[in-house]
Amino acid sequence: MNGEGLQVAVLFQLGPLAISVSLASSIAITALLGLGAWWFSRRLALLPNNVQVALEAVVEVMEEAVAQVAGSHTRQIMPFIASLWVFLIVANLLGLIPGLESPTRDLSVTSALAIMVFFSVHWFGIRSQGLRRYLRHYLESGLFMLPFEILSEITRTVALAVRLFGNMMSLEMAALMFLLLAGFLVPIPILMLHVVEALVQAYIFGMLALIYVAGGIQSREEKQVEQGEINE
């Protein structure tokens, strides 16, 4: 993104397709994370080194967070949610590198992520419950409420995209304003603020995605059983 509103900085043109800086950054992050996961997965050992211990600790923390929401469906959606969290953390922090921008400050990128979450909710729900049973839950509140159910699905997807975009854009603009007003005398507090806020925004987006996906997977009966277990 440049300074002229929401205009996207184009890196190069591939026929009729314009490849933006944000798209190229997102592809690069995905490729590097995929290669990194492949490389580390082939160097796992029974006596782990410090790097493996740290990575396993991160995976355990994410798995515990998913389990608190998804319950018995943790293993099913853990790879998707964990991948989303890791991507968002790297993407949000990319702007700290001089000359680079966080792709999540581009509305097209956050919209693509939100749409991916939207389709994942239905994909996991249908795989878990079957097509007929999954579609039936939209009619549980009556046929009259069906349009509102559909509208709710759309609005929460839009909100998911706009929330991340707006927060990351405002964060980088605030950091730029501080640097312009105070010069480079106070870079460390600004950097720390950026890091904390980037991590928080990644966590919130991933947690909302987790709640939506878990809600799509779990039937009403499962929710009632889990709610009863919690109350006990």
mmCIF file of N, CA and C in Angstrom, residues 137-200:
data_model
loop_
_atom_site.group_PDB
_atom_site.id
_atom_site.type_symbol
_atom_site.label_atom_id
_atom_site.label_comp_id
_atom_site.label_asym_id
_atom_site.label_seq_id
_atom_site.Cartn_x
_atom_site.Cartn_y
_atom_site.Cartn_z
ATOM 1 N N HIS A 137 -28.829 -27.442 10.286
ATOM 2 C CA HIS A 137 -28.700 -26.600 11.478
ATOM 3 C C HIS A 137 -29.029 -25.149 11.183
ATOM 4 N N TYR A 138 -29.021 -24.766 9.899
ATOM 5 C CA TYR A 138 -29.428 -23.401 9.559
ATOM 6 C C TYR A 138 -30.930 -23.204 9.703
ATOM 7 N N LEU A 139 -31.676 -24.297 9.760
ATOM 8 C CA LEU A 139 -33.139 -24.207 9.882
ATOM 9 C C LEU A 139 -33.616 -24.486 11.297
ATOM 10 N N GLU A 140 -32.676 -24.659 12.222
ATOM 11 C CA GLU A 140 -33.078 -24.970 13.599
ATOM 12 C C GLU A 140 -33.890 -23.851 14.229
ATOM 13 N N SER A 141 -33.641 -22.614 13.820
ATOM 14 C CA SER A 141 -34.377 -21.477 14.385
ATOM 15 C C SER A 141 -35.601 -21.115 13.559
ATOM 16 N N GLY A 142 -35.884 -21.908 12.530
ATOM 17 C CA GLY A 142 -37.052 -21.648 11.698
ATOM 18 C C GLY A 142 -36.655 -21.077 10.352
ATOM 19 N N LEU A 143 -37.499 -21.308 9.353
ATOM 20 C CA LEU A 143 -37.229 -20.838 7.989
ATOM 21 C C LEU A 143 -37.151 -19.323 7.915
ATOM 22 N N PHE A 144 -37.921 -18.645 8.763
ATOM 23 C CA PHE A 144 -37.937 -17.185 8.762
ATOM 24 C C PHE A 144 -36.571 -16.604 9.098
ATOM 25 N N MET A 145 -35.785 -17.314 9.918
ATOM 26 C CA MET A 145 -34.492 -16.809 10.357
ATOM 27 C C MET A 145 -33.356 -17.154 9.393
ATOM 28 N N LEU A 146 -33.644 -17.950 8.353
ATOM 29 C CA LEU A 146 -32.590 -18.366 7.424
ATOM 30 C C LEU A 146 -31.862 -17.190 6.774
ATOM 31 N N PRO A 147 -32.569 -16.159 6.260
ATOM 32 C CA PRO A 147 -31.841 -15.024 5.673
ATOM 33 C C PRO A 147 -30.911 -14.334 6.677
ATOM 34 N N PHE A 148 -31.337 -14.282 7.928
ATOM 35 C CA PHE A 148 -30.500 -13.646 8.941
ATOM 36 C C PHE A 148 -29.280 -14.505 9.266
ATOM 37 N N GLU A 149 -29.454 -15.831 9.206
ATOM 38 C CA GLU A 149 -28.319 -16.729 9.414
ATOM 39 C C GLU A 149 -27.279 -16.529 8.312
ATOM 40 N N ILE A 150 -27.750 -16.422 7.071
ATOM 41 C CA ILE A 150 -26.846 -16.210 5.939
ATOM 42 C C ILE A 150 -26.173 -14.846 6.041
ATOM 43 N N LEU A 151 -26.952 -13.835 6.412
ATOM 44 C CA LEU A 151 -26.393 -12.488 6.573
ATOM 45 C C LEU A 151 -25.344 -12.459 7.673
ATOM 46 N N SER A 152 -25.579 -13.202 8.735
ATOM 47 C CA SER A 152 -24.614 -13.272 9.831
ATOM 48 C C SER A 152 -23.298 -13.882 9.367
ATOM 49 N N GLU A 153 -23.372 -14.930 8.524
ATOM 50 C CA GLU A 153 -22.161 -15.558 7.991
ATOM 51 C C GLU A 153 -21.359 -14.552 7.171
ATOM 52 N N ILE A 154 -22.054 -13.757 6.363
ATOM 53 C CA ILE A 154 -21.376 -12.797 5.489
ATOM 54 C C ILE A 154 -20.776 -11.654 6.290
ATOM 55 N N THR A 155 -21.542 -11.104 7.227
ATOM 56 C CA THR A 155 -21.070 -9.939 7.969
ATOM 57 C C THR A 155 -19.885 -10.269 8.871
ATOM 58 N N ARG A 156 -19.876 -11.450 9.454
ATOM 59 C CA ARG A 156 -18.753 -11.786 10.311
ATOM 60 C C ARG A 156 -17.484 -12.026 9.491
ATOM 61 N N THR A 157 -17.652 -12.480 8.228
ATOM 62 C CA THR A 157 -16.494 -12.629 7.345
ATOM 63 C C THR A 157 -15.929 -11.267 6.979
ATOM 64 N N VAL A 158 -16.810 -10.330 6.650
ATOM 65 C CA VAL A 158 -16.372 -8.969 6.332
ATOM 66 C C VAL A 158 -15.702 -8.331 7.543
ATOM 67 N N ALA A 159 -16.307 -8.507 8.711
ATOM 68 C CA ALA A 159 -15.736 -7.928 9.933
ATOM 69 C C ALA A 159 -14.360 -8.504 10.233
ATOM 70 N N LEU A 160 -14.181 -9.798 9.972
ATOM 71 C CA LEU A 160 -12.900 -10.447 10.208
ATOM 72 C C LEU A 160 -11.807 -9.826 9.352
ATOM 73 N N ALA A 161 -12.130 -9.560 8.090
ATOM 74 C CA ALA A 161 -11.151 -8.968 7.178
ATOM 75 C C ALA A 161 -10.845 -7.521 7.543
ATOM 76 N N VAL A 162 -11.896 -6.744 7.789
ATOM 77 C CA VAL A 162 -11.716 -5.313 8.044
ATOM 78 C C VAL A 162 -11.026 -5.071 9.381
ATOM 79 N N ARG A 163 -11.313 -5.908 10.389
ATOM 80 C CA ARG A 163 -10.715 -5.729 11.713
ATOM 81 C C ARG A 163 -9.196 -5.846 11.647
ATOM 82 N N LEU A 164 -8.711 -6.907 11.021
ATOM 83 C CA LEU A 164 -7.263 -7.105 10.936
ATOM 84 C C LEU A 164 -6.613 -6.024 10.087
ATOM 85 N N PHE A 165 -7.210 -5.717 8.949
ATOM 86 C CA PHE A 165 -6.672 -4.667 8.078
ATOM 87 C C PHE A 165 -6.607 -3.322 8.790
ATOM 88 N N GLY A 166 -7.710 -2.939 9.432
ATOM 89 C CA GLY A 166 -7.755 -1.645 10.104
ATOM 90 C C GLY A 166 -6.771 -1.541 11.248
ATOM 91 N N ASN A 167 -6.657 -2.592 12.036
ATOM 92 C CA ASN A 167 -5.739 -2.558 13.175
ATOM 93 C C ASN A 167 -4.282 -2.506 12.732
ATOM 94 N N MET A 168 -3.917 -3.279 11.707
ATOM 95 C CA MET A 168 -2.535 -3.265 11.236
ATOM 96 C C MET A 168 -2.200 -1.958 10.541
ATOM 97 N N MET A 169 -3.137 -1.422 9.770
ATOM 98 C CA MET A 169 -2.903 -0.143 9.106
ATOM 99 C C MET A 169 -2.735 0.972 10.124
ATOM 100 N N SER A 170 -3.617 1.037 11.118
ATOM 101 C CA SER A 170 -3.534 2.089 12.134
ATOM 102 C C SER A 170 -2.277 1.939 12.974
ATOM 103 N N LEU A 171 -1.858 0.700 13.219
ATOM 104 C CA LEU A 171 -0.641 0.472 13.999
ATOM 105 C C LEU A 171 0.580 1.029 13.280
ATOM 106 N N GLU A 172 0.707 0.746 11.991
ATOM 107 C CA GLU A 172 1.870 1.221 11.254
ATOM 108 C C GLU A 172 1.815 2.736 11.062
ATOM 109 N N MET A 173 0.628 3.294 10.886
ATOM 110 C CA MET A 173 0.506 4.750 10.759
ATOM 111 C C MET A 173 0.870 5.431 12.065
ATOM 112 N N ALA A 174 0.448 4.860 13.196
ATOM 113 C CA ALA A 174 0.789 5.439 14.496
ATOM 114 C C ALA A 174 2.290 5.380 14.740
ATOM 115 N N ALA A 175 2.909 4.250 14.376
ATOM 116 C CA ALA A 175 4.354 4.125 14.541
ATOM 117 C C ALA A 175 5.091 5.143 13.685
ATOM 118 N N LEU A 176 4.615 5.352 12.451
ATOM 119 C CA LEU A 176 5.236 6.329 11.558
ATOM 120 C C LEU A 176 5.106 7.742 12.102
ATOM 121 N N MET A 177 3.931 8.069 12.642
ATOM 122 C CA MET A 177 3.720 9.409 13.204
ATOM 123 C C MET A 177 4.637 9.649 14.399
ATOM 124 N N PHE A 178 4.786 8.646 15.270
ATOM 125 C CA PHE A 178 5.683 8.792 16.420
ATOM 126 C C PHE A 178 7.115 9.035 15.972
ATOM 127 N N LEU A 179 7.534 8.294 14.938
ATOM 128 C CA LEU A 179 8.902 8.452 14.461
ATOM 129 C C LEU A 179 9.104 9.816 13.815
ATOM 130 N N LEU A 180 8.086 10.308 13.115
ATOM 131 C CA LEU A 180 8.205 11.616 12.484
ATOM 132 C C LEU A 180 8.238 12.736 13.521
ATOM 133 N N LEU A 181 7.464 12.570 14.593
ATOM 134 C CA LEU A 181 7.400 13.615 15.624
ATOM 135 C C LEU A 181 8.580 13.555 16.582
ATOM 136 N N ALA A 182 8.991 12.361 16.953
ATOM 137 C CA ALA A 182 10.047 12.231 17.963
ATOM 138 C C ALA A 182 11.392 11.852 17.363
ATOM 139 N N GLY A 183 11.431 11.672 16.031
ATOM 140 C CA GLY A 183 12.695 11.264 15.423
ATOM 141 C C GLY A 183 13.004 9.826 15.778
ATOM 142 N N PHE A 184 14.250 9.469 15.749
ATOM 143 C CA PHE A 184 14.670 8.101 16.038
ATOM 144 C C PHE A 184 15.247 7.970 17.447
ATOM 145 N N LEU A 185 14.804 8.863 18.345
ATOM 146 C CA LEU A 185 15.292 8.816 19.725
ATOM 147 C C LEU A 185 14.553 7.769 20.549
ATOM 148 N N VAL A 186 13.352 7.420 20.116
ATOM 149 C CA VAL A 186 12.567 6.460 20.897
ATOM 150 C C VAL A 186 12.114 5.283 20.019
ATOM 151 N N PRO A 187 13.027 4.642 19.283
ATOM 152 C CA PRO A 187 12.584 3.555 18.408
ATOM 153 C C PRO A 187 12.212 2.279 19.154
ATOM 154 N N ILE A 188 12.871 2.009 20.286
ATOM 155 C CA ILE A 188 12.659 0.729 20.968
ATOM 156 C C ILE A 188 11.238 0.602 21.518
ATOM 157 N N PRO A 189 10.691 1.611 22.221
ATOM 158 C CA PRO A 189 9.298 1.477 22.676
ATOM 159 C C PRO A 189 8.315 1.301 21.527
ATOM 160 N N ILE A 190 8.564 1.992 20.409
ATOM 161 C CA ILE A 190 7.673 1.871 19.261
ATOM 162 C C ILE A 190 7.746 0.458 18.683
ATOM 163 N N LEU A 191 8.959 -0.068 18.593
ATOM 164 C CA LEU A 191 9.124 -1.426 18.082
ATOM 165 C C LEU A 191 8.449 -2.445 18.997
ATOM 166 N N MET A 192 8.590 -2.253 20.307
ATOM 167 C CA MET A 192 7.964 -3.173 21.250
ATOM 168 C C MET A 192 6.443 -3.116 21.140
ATOM 169 N N LEU A 193 5.907 -1.896 20.977
ATOM 170 C CA LEU A 193 4.470 -1.739 20.795
ATOM 171 C C LEU A 193 4.012 -2.464 19.533
ATOM 172 N N HIS A 194 4.800 -2.321 18.474
ATOM 173 C CA HIS A 194 4.465 -2.965 17.212
ATOM 174 C C HIS A 194 4.454 -4.489 17.378
ATOM 175 N N VAL A 195 5.456 -5.028 18.044
ATOM 176 C CA VAL A 195 5.555 -6.472 18.238
ATOM 177 C C VAL A 195 4.366 -6.993 19.044
ATOM 178 N N VAL A 196 4.062 -6.332 20.148
ATOM 179 C CA VAL A 196 2.962 -6.777 21.015
ATOM 180 C C VAL A 196 1.637 -6.714 20.271
ATOM 181 N N GLU A 197 1.393 -5.602 19.584
ATOM 182 C CA GLU A 197 0.119 -5.442 18.883
ATOM 183 C C GLU A 197 0.005 -6.428 17.718
ATOM 184 N N ALA A 198 1.112 -6.679 17.030
ATOM 185 C CA ALA A 198 1.090 -7.644 15.928
ATOM 186 C C ALA A 198 0.750 -9.036 16.438
ATOM 187 N N LEU A 199 1.319 -9.415 17.576
ATOM 188 C CA LEU A 199 1.020 -10.724 18.166
ATOM 189 C C LEU A 199 -0.434 -10.803 18.628
ATOM 190 N N VAL A 200 -0.922 -9.718 19.209
ATOM 191 C CA VAL A 200 -2.304 -9.689 19.689
ATOM 192 C C VAL A 200 -3.282 -9.824 18.529
#
